[in-house]
Short mmCIF file of N, CA and C and ligand atoms in Angstrom, two decimals:
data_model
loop_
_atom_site.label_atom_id
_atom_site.label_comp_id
_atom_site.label_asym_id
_atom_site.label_seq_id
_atom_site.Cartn_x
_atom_site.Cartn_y
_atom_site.Cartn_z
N UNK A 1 7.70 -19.55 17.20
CA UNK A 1 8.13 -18.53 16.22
C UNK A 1 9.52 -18.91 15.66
N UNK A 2 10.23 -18.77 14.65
CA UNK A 2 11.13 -19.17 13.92
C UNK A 2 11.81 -18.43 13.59
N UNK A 3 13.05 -18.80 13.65
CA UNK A 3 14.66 -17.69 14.25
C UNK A 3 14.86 -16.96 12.66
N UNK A 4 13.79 -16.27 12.23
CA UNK A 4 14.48 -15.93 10.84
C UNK A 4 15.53 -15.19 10.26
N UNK A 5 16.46 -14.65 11.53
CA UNK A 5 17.39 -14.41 11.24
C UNK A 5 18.48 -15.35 10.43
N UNK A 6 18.19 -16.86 11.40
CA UNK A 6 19.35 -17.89 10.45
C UNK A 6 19.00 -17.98 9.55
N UNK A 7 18.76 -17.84 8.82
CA UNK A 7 17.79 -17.88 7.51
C UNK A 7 18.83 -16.99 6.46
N UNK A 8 19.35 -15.72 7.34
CA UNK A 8 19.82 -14.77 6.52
C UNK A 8 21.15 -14.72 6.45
N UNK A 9 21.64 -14.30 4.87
CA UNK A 9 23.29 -15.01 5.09
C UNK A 9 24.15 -13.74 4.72
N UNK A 10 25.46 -13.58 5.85
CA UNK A 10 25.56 -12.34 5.30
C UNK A 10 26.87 -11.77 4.20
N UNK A 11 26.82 -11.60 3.33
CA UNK A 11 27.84 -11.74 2.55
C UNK A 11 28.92 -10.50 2.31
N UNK A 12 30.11 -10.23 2.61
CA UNK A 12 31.05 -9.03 3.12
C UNK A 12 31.55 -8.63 1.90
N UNK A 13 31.44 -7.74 1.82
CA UNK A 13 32.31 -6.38 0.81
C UNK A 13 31.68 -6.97 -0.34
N UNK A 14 30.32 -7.36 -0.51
CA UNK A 14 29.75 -7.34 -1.88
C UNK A 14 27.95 -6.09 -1.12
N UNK A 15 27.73 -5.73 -2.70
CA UNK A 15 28.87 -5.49 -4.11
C UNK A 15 29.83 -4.58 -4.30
N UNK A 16 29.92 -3.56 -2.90
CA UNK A 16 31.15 -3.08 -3.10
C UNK A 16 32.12 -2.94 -1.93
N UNK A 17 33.00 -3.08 -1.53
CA UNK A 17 34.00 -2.84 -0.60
C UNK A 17 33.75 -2.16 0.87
N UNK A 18 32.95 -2.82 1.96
CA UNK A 18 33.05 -2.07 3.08
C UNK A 18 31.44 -2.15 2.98
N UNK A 19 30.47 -3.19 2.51
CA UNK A 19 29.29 -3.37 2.85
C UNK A 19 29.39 -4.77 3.07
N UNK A 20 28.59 -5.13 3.98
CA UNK A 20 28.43 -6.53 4.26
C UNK A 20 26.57 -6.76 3.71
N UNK A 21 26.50 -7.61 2.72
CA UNK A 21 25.01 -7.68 2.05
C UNK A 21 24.39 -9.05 2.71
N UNK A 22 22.94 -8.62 3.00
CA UNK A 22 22.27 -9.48 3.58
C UNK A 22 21.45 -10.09 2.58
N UNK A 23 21.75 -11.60 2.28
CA UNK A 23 21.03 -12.19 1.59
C UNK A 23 20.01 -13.21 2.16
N UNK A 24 19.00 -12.76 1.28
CA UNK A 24 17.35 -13.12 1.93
C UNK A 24 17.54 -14.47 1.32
N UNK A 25 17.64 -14.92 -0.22
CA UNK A 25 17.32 -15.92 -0.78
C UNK A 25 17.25 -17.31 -0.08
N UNK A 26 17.86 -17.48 1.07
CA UNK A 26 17.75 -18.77 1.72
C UNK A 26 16.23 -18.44 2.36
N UNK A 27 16.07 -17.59 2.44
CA UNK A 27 14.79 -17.67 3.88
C UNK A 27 13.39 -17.51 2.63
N UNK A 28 13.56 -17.39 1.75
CA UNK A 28 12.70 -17.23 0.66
C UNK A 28 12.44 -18.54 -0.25
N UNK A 29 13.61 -19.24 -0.32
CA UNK A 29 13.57 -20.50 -0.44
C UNK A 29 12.81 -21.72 0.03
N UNK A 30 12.65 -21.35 1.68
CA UNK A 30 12.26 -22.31 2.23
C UNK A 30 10.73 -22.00 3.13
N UNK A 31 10.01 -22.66 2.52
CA UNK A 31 8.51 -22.75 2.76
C UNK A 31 8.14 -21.89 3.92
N UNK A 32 8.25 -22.53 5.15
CA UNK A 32 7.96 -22.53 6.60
C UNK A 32 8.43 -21.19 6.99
N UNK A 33 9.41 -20.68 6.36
CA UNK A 33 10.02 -19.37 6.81
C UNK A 33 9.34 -18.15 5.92
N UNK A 34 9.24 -18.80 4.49
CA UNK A 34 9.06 -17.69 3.94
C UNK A 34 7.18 -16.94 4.26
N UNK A 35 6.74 -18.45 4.50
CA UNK A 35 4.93 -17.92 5.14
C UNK A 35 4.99 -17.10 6.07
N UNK A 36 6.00 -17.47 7.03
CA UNK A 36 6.20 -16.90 8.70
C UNK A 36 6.67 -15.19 8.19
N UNK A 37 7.50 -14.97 7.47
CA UNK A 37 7.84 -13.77 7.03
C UNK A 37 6.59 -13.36 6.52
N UNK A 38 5.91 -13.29 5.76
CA UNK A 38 4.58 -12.77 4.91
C UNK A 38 3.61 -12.43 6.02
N UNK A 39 3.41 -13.39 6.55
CA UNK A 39 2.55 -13.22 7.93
C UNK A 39 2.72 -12.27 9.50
N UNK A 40 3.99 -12.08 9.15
CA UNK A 40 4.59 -11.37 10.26
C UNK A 40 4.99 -9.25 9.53
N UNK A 41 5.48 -9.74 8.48
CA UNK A 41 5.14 -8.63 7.42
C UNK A 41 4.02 -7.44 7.38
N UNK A 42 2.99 -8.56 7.62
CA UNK A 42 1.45 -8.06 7.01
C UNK A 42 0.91 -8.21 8.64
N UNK A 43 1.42 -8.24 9.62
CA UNK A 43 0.76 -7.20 11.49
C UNK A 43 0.51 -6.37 11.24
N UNK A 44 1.47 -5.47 11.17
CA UNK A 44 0.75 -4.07 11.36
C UNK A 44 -0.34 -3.69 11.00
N UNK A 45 -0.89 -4.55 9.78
CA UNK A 45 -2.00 -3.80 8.57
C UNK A 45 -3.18 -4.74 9.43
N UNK A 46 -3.06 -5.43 9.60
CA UNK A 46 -4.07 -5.41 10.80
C UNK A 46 -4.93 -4.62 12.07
N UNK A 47 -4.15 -3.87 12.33
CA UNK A 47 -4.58 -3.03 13.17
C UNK A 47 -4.68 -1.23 12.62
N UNK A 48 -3.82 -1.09 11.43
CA UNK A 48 -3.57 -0.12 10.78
C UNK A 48 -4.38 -0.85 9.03
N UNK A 49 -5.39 -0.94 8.95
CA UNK A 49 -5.74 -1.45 7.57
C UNK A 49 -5.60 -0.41 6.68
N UNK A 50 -4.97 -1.16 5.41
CA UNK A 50 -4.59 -0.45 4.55
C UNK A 50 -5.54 -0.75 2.81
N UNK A 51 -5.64 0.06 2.23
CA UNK A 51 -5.91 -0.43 0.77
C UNK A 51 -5.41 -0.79 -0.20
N UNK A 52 -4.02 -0.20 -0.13
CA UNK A 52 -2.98 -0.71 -1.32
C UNK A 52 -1.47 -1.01 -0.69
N UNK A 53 -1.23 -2.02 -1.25
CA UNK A 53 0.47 -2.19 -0.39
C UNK A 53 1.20 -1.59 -1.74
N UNK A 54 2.26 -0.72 -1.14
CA UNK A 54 3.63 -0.51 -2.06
C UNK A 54 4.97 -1.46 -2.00
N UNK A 55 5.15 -1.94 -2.98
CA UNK A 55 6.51 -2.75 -3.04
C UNK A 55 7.39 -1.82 -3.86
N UNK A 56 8.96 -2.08 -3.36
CA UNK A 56 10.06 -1.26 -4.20
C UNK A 56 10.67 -2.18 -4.78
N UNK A 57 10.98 -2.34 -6.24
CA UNK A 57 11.64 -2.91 -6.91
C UNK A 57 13.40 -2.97 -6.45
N UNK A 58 14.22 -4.79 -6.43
CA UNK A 58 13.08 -5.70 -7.16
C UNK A 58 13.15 -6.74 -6.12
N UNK A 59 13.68 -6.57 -4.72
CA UNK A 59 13.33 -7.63 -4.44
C UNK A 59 12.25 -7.28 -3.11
N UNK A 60 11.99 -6.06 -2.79
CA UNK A 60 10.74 -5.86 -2.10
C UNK A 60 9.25 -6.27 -2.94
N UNK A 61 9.62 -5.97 -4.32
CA UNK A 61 8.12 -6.94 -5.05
C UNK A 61 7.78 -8.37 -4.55
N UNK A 62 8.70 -9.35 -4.01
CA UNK A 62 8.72 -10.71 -3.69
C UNK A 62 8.04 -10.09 -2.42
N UNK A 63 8.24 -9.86 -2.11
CA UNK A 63 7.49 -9.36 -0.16
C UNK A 63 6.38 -9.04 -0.07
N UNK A 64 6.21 -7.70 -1.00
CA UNK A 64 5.16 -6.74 -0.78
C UNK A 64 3.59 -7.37 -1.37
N UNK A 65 4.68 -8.10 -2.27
CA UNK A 65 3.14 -8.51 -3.45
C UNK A 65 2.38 -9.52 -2.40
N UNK A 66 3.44 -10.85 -1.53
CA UNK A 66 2.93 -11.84 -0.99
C UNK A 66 1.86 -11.21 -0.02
N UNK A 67 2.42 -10.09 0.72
CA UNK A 67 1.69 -9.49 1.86
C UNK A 67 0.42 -9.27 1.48
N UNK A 68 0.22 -8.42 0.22
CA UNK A 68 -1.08 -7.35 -0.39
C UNK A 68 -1.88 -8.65 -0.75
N UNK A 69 -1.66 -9.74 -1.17
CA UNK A 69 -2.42 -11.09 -1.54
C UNK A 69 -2.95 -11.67 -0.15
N UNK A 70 -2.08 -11.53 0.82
CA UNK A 70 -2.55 -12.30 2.03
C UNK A 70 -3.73 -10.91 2.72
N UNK A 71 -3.71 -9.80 2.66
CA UNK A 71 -4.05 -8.59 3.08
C UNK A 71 -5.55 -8.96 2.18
N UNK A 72 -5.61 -9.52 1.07
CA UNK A 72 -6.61 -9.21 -0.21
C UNK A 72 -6.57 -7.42 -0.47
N UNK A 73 -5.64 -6.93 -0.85
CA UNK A 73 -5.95 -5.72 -1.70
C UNK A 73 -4.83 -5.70 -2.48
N UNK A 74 -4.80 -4.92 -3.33
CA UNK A 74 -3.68 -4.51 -4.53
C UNK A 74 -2.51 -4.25 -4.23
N UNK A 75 -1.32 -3.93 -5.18
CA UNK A 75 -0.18 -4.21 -4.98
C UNK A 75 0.18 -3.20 -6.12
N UNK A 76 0.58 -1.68 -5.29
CA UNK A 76 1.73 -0.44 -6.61
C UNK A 76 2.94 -0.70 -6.66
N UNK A 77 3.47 -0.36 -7.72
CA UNK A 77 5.00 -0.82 -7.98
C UNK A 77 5.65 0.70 -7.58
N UNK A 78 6.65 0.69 -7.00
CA UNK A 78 8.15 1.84 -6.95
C UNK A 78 9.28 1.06 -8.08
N UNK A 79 9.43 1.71 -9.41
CA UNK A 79 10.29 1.01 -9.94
C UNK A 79 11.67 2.04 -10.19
N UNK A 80 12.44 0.88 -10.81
CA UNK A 80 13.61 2.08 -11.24
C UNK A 80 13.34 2.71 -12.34
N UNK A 81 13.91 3.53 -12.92
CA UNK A 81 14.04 5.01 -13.63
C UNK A 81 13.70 3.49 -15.25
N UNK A 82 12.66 4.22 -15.57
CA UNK A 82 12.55 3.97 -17.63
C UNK A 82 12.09 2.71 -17.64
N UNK A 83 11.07 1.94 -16.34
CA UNK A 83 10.56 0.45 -16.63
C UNK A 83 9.10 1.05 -16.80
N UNK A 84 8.31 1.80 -16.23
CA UNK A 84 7.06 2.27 -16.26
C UNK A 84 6.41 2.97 -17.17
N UNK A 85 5.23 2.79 -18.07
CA UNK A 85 5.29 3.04 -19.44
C UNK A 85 4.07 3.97 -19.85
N UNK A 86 3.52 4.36 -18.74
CA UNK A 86 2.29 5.76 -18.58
C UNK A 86 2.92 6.65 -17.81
N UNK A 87 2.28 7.88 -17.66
CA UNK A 87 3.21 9.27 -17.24
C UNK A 87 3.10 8.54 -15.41
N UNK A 88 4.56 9.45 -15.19
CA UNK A 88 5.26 8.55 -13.55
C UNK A 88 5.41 10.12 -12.93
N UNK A 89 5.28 9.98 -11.79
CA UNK A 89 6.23 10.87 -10.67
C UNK A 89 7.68 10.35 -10.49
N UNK A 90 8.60 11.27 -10.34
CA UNK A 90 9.91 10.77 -9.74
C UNK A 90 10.69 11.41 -8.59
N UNK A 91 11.19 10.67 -8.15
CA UNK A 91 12.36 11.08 -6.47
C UNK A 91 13.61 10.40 -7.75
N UNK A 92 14.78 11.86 -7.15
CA UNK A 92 16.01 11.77 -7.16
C UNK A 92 16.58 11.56 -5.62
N UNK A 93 17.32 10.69 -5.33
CA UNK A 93 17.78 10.72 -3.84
C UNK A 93 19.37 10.27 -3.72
N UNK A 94 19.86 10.75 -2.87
CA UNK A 94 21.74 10.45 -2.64
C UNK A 94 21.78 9.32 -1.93
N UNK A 95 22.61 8.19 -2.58
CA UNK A 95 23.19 7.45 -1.79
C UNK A 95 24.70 7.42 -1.30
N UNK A 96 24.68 6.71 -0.75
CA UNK A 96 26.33 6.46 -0.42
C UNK A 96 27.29 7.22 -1.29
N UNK A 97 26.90 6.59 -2.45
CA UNK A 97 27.89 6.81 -3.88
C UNK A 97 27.08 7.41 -5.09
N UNK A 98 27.08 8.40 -5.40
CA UNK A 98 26.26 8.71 -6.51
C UNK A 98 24.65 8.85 -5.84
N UNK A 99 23.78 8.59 -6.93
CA UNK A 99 22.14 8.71 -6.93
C UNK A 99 21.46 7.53 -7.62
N UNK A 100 19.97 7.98 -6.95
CA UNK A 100 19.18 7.01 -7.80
C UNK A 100 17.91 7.80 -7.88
N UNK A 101 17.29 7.36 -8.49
CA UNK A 101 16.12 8.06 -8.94
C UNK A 101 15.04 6.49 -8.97
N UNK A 102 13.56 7.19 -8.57
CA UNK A 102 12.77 6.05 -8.31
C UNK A 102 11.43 6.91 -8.73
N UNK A 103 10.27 5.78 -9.46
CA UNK A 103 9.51 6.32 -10.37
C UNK A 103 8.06 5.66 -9.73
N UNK A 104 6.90 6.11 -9.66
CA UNK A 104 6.08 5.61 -10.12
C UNK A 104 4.55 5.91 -11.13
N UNK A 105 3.91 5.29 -11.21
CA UNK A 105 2.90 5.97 -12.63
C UNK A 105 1.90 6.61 -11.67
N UNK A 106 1.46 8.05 -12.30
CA UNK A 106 0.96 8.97 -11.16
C UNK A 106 -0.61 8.07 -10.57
N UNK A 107 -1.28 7.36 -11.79
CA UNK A 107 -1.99 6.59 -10.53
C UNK A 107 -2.46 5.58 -10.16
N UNK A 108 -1.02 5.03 -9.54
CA UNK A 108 -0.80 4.62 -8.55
C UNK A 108 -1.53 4.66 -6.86
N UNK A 109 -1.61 5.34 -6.91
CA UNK A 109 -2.07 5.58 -5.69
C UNK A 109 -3.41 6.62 -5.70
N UNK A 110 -4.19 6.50 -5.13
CA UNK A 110 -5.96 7.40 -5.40
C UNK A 110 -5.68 8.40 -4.20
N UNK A 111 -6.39 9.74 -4.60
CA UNK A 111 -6.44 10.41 -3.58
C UNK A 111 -6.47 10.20 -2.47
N UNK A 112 -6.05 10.24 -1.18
CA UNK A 112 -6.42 10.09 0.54
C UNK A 112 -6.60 8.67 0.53
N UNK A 113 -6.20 7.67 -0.14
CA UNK A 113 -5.50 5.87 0.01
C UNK A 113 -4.71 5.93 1.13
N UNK A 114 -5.26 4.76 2.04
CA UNK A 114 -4.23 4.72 3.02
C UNK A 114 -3.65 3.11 2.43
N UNK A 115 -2.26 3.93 2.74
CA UNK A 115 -1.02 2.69 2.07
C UNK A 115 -0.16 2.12 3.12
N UNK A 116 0.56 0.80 2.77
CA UNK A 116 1.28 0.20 3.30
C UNK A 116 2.70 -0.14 2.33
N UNK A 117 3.89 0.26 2.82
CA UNK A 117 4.80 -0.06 2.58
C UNK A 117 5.90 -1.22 3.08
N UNK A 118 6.08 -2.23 2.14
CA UNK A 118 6.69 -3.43 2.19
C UNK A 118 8.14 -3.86 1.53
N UNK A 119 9.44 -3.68 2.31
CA UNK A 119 10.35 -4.28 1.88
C UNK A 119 11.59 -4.84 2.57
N UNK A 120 12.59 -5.06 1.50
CA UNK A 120 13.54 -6.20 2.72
C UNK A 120 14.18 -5.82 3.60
N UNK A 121 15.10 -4.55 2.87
CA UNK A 121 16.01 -4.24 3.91
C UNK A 121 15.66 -2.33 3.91
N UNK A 122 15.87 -2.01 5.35
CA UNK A 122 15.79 -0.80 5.39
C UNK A 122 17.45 -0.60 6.17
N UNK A 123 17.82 0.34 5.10
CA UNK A 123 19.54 0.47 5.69
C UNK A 123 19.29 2.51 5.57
N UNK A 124 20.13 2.99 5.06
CA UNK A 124 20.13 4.26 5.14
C UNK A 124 18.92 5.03 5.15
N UNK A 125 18.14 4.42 4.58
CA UNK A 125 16.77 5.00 4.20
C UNK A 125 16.27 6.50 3.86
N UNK A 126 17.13 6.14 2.39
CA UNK A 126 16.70 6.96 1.44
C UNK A 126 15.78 6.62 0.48
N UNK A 127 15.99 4.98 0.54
CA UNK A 127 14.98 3.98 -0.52
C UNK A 127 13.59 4.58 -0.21
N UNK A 128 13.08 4.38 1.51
CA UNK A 128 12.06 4.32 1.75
C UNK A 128 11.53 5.76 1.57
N UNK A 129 12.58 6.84 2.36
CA UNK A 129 11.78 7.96 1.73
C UNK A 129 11.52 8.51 1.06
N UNK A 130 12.18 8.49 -0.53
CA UNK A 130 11.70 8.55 -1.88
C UNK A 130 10.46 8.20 -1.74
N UNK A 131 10.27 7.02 -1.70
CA UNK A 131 8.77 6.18 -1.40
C UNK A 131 7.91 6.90 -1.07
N UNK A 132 7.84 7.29 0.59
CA UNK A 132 7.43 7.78 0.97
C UNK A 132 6.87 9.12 0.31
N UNK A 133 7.74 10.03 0.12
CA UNK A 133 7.14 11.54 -1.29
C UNK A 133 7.05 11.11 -2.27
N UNK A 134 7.04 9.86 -2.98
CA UNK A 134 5.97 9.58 -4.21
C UNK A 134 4.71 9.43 -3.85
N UNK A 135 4.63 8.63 -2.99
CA UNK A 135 3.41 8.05 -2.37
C UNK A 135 2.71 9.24 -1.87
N UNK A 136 2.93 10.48 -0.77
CA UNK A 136 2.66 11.59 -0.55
C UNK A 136 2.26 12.55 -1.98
N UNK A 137 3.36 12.42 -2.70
CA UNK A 137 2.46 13.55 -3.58
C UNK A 137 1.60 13.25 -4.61
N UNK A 138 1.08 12.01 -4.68
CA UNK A 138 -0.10 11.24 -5.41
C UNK A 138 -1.13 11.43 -4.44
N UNK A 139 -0.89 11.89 -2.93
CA UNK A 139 -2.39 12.06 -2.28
C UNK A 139 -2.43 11.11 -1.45
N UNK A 140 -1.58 9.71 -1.25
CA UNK A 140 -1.82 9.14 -0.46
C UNK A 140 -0.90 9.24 1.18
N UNK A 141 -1.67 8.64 1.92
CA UNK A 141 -1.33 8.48 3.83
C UNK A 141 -0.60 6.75 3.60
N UNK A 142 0.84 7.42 4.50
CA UNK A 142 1.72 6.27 4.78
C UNK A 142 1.34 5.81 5.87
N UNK A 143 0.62 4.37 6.35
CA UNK A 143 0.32 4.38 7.71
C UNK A 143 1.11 3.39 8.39
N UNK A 144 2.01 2.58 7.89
CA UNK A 144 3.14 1.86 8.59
C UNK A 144 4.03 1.39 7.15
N UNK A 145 5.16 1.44 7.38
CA UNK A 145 6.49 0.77 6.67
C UNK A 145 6.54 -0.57 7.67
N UNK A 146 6.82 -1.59 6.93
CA UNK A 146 6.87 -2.60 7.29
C UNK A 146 7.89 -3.87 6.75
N UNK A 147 9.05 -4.08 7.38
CA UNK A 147 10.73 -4.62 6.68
C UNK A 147 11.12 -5.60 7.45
N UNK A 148 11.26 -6.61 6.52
CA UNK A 148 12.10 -7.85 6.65
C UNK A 148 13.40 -7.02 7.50
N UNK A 149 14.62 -6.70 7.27
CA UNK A 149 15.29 -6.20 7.97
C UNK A 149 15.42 -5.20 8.23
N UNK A 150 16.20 -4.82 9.14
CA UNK A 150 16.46 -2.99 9.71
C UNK A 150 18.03 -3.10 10.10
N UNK A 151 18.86 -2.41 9.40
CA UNK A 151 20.20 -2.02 9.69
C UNK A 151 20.61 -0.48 10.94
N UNK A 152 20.02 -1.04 12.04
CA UNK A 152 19.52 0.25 13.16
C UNK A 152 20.80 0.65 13.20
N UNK A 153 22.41 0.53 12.59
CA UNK A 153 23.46 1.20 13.00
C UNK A 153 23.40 2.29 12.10
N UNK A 154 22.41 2.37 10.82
CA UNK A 154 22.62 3.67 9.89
C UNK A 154 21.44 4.21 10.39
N UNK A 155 20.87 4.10 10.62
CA UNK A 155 19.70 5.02 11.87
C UNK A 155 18.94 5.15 10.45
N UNK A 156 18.04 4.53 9.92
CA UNK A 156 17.61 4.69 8.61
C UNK A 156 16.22 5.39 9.14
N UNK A 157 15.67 4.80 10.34
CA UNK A 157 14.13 5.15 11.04
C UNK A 157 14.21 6.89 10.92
N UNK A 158 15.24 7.59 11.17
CA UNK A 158 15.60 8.80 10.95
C UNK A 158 14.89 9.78 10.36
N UNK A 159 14.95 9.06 8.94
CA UNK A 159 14.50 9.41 7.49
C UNK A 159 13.38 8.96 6.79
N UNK A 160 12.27 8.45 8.00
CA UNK A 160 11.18 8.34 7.45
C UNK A 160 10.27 8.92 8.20
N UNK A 161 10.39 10.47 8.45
CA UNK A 161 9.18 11.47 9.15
C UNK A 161 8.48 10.81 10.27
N UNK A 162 9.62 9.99 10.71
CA UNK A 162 8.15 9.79 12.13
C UNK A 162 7.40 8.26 11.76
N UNK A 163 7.48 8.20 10.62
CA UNK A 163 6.25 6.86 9.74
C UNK A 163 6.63 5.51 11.28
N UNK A 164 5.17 4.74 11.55
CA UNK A 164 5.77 3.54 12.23
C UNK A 164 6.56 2.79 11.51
N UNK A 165 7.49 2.06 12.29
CA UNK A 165 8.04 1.20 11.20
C UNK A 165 8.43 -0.15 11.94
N UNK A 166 7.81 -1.15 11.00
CA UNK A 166 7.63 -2.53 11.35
C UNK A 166 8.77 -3.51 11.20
N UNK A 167 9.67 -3.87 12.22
CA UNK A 167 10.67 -4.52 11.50
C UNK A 167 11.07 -6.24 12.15
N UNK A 168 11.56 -6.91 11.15
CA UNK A 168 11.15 -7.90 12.08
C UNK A 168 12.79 -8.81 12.25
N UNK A 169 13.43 -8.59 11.85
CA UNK A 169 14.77 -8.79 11.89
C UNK A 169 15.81 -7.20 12.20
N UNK A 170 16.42 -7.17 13.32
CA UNK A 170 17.37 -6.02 13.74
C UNK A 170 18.48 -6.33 13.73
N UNK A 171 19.46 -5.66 13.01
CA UNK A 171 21.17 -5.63 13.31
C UNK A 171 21.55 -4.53 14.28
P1 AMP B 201 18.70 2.34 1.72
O1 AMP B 201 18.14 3.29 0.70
O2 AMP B 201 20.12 2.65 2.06
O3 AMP B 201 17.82 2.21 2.95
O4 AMP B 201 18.78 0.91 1.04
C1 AMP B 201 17.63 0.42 0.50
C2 AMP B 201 17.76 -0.80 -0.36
O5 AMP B 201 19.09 -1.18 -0.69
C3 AMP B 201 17.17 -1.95 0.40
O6 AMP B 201 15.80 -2.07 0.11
C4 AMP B 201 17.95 -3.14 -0.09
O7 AMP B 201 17.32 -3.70 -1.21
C5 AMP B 201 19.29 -2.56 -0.48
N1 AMP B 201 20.29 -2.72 0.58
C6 AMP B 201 20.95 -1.71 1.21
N2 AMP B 201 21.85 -2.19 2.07
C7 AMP B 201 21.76 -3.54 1.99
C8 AMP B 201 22.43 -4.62 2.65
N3 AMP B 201 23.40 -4.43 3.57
N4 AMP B 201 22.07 -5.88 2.33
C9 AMP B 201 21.11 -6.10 1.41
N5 AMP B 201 20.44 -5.13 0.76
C10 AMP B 201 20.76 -3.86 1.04
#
């Protein structure tokens, strides 16, 4: 198995002052790691099969999409606010600093779909649970979150109702 942590580089007080940002792009770069990630990604849904994977824009789309291809089923987008161009659901949610708001087109997701959620980093996890009540009020069952990293000092697992959550790199 392959240390994919070295892989990850961590870069301090970007982009703003008093975050240290974890950059994937090396481990995405390089072949051998980035399969091992996709493959390790897409466990859970093995035992938890799913029909549609959710990716969150934009760099959980690089993840989520590889997974839902290796999975063979489809791939819904979570985008930001004014990219989606048929009627959307939306989550307003607090971050750190200000808000964000996250959209997707209502269907997206089919009644009683059991879904899988795929992305890089889970830190405060507000990202994911937006997600999560889009995905809920389109009708669909969250049956594992599943993340390249987990920042376990902001207790992000907190804030996702209980959901399993798959992680394969821990700080
Ligand atoms: P959060 O809503 O706080 O869980 O953050 C969710 C999203 O913000 C993640 O999917 C990442 O894309 C990004 N993010 C937050 N913190 C970091 C970090 N330290 N390094 C890299 N990306 C981060």
């Amino acid at each position: 198995m392959l240390d994919l942590k070295s892989k990850i580089v961590d870069i301090p007080n970007w982009p703003i002052e008093g975050v240290v940002f974890k950059d994937i792009t090396p481990l995405l770069q390089d072949a051998a790691y980035f399969k091992e990630t996709i493959d390790r990604l897409a466990e859970p849904f093995v035992s938890a099969p799913v029909e549609v994977i959710v990716g969150i824009d934009a760099r959980g789309f690089l993840l989520a999409t590889a997974v839902a291809y290796k999975l063979g089923v489809g791939v819904a987008l979570v985008r930001k606010p004014g990219k989606l161009p048929r009627p959307i659901v939306s989550r307003d949610y607090a971050l750190e600093y200000g808000s964000n708001t996250l959209e997707m087109h209502k269907d997206a997701i089919k009644l009683g779909e059991r879904v899988g959620i795929v992305d890089d980093v889970l830190a405060t996890g507000g990202t994911l649970n937006a997600t999560i009540q889009l995905i809920e009020e389109l009708g669909g069952t969250v049956e594992c979150v599943s993340v390249l990293i987990g920042l376990s000092f902001l207790n992000g697992k907190d804030q996702l109702g209980g959901k399993p959550v798959h992680e394969l790199i821990t700080y």
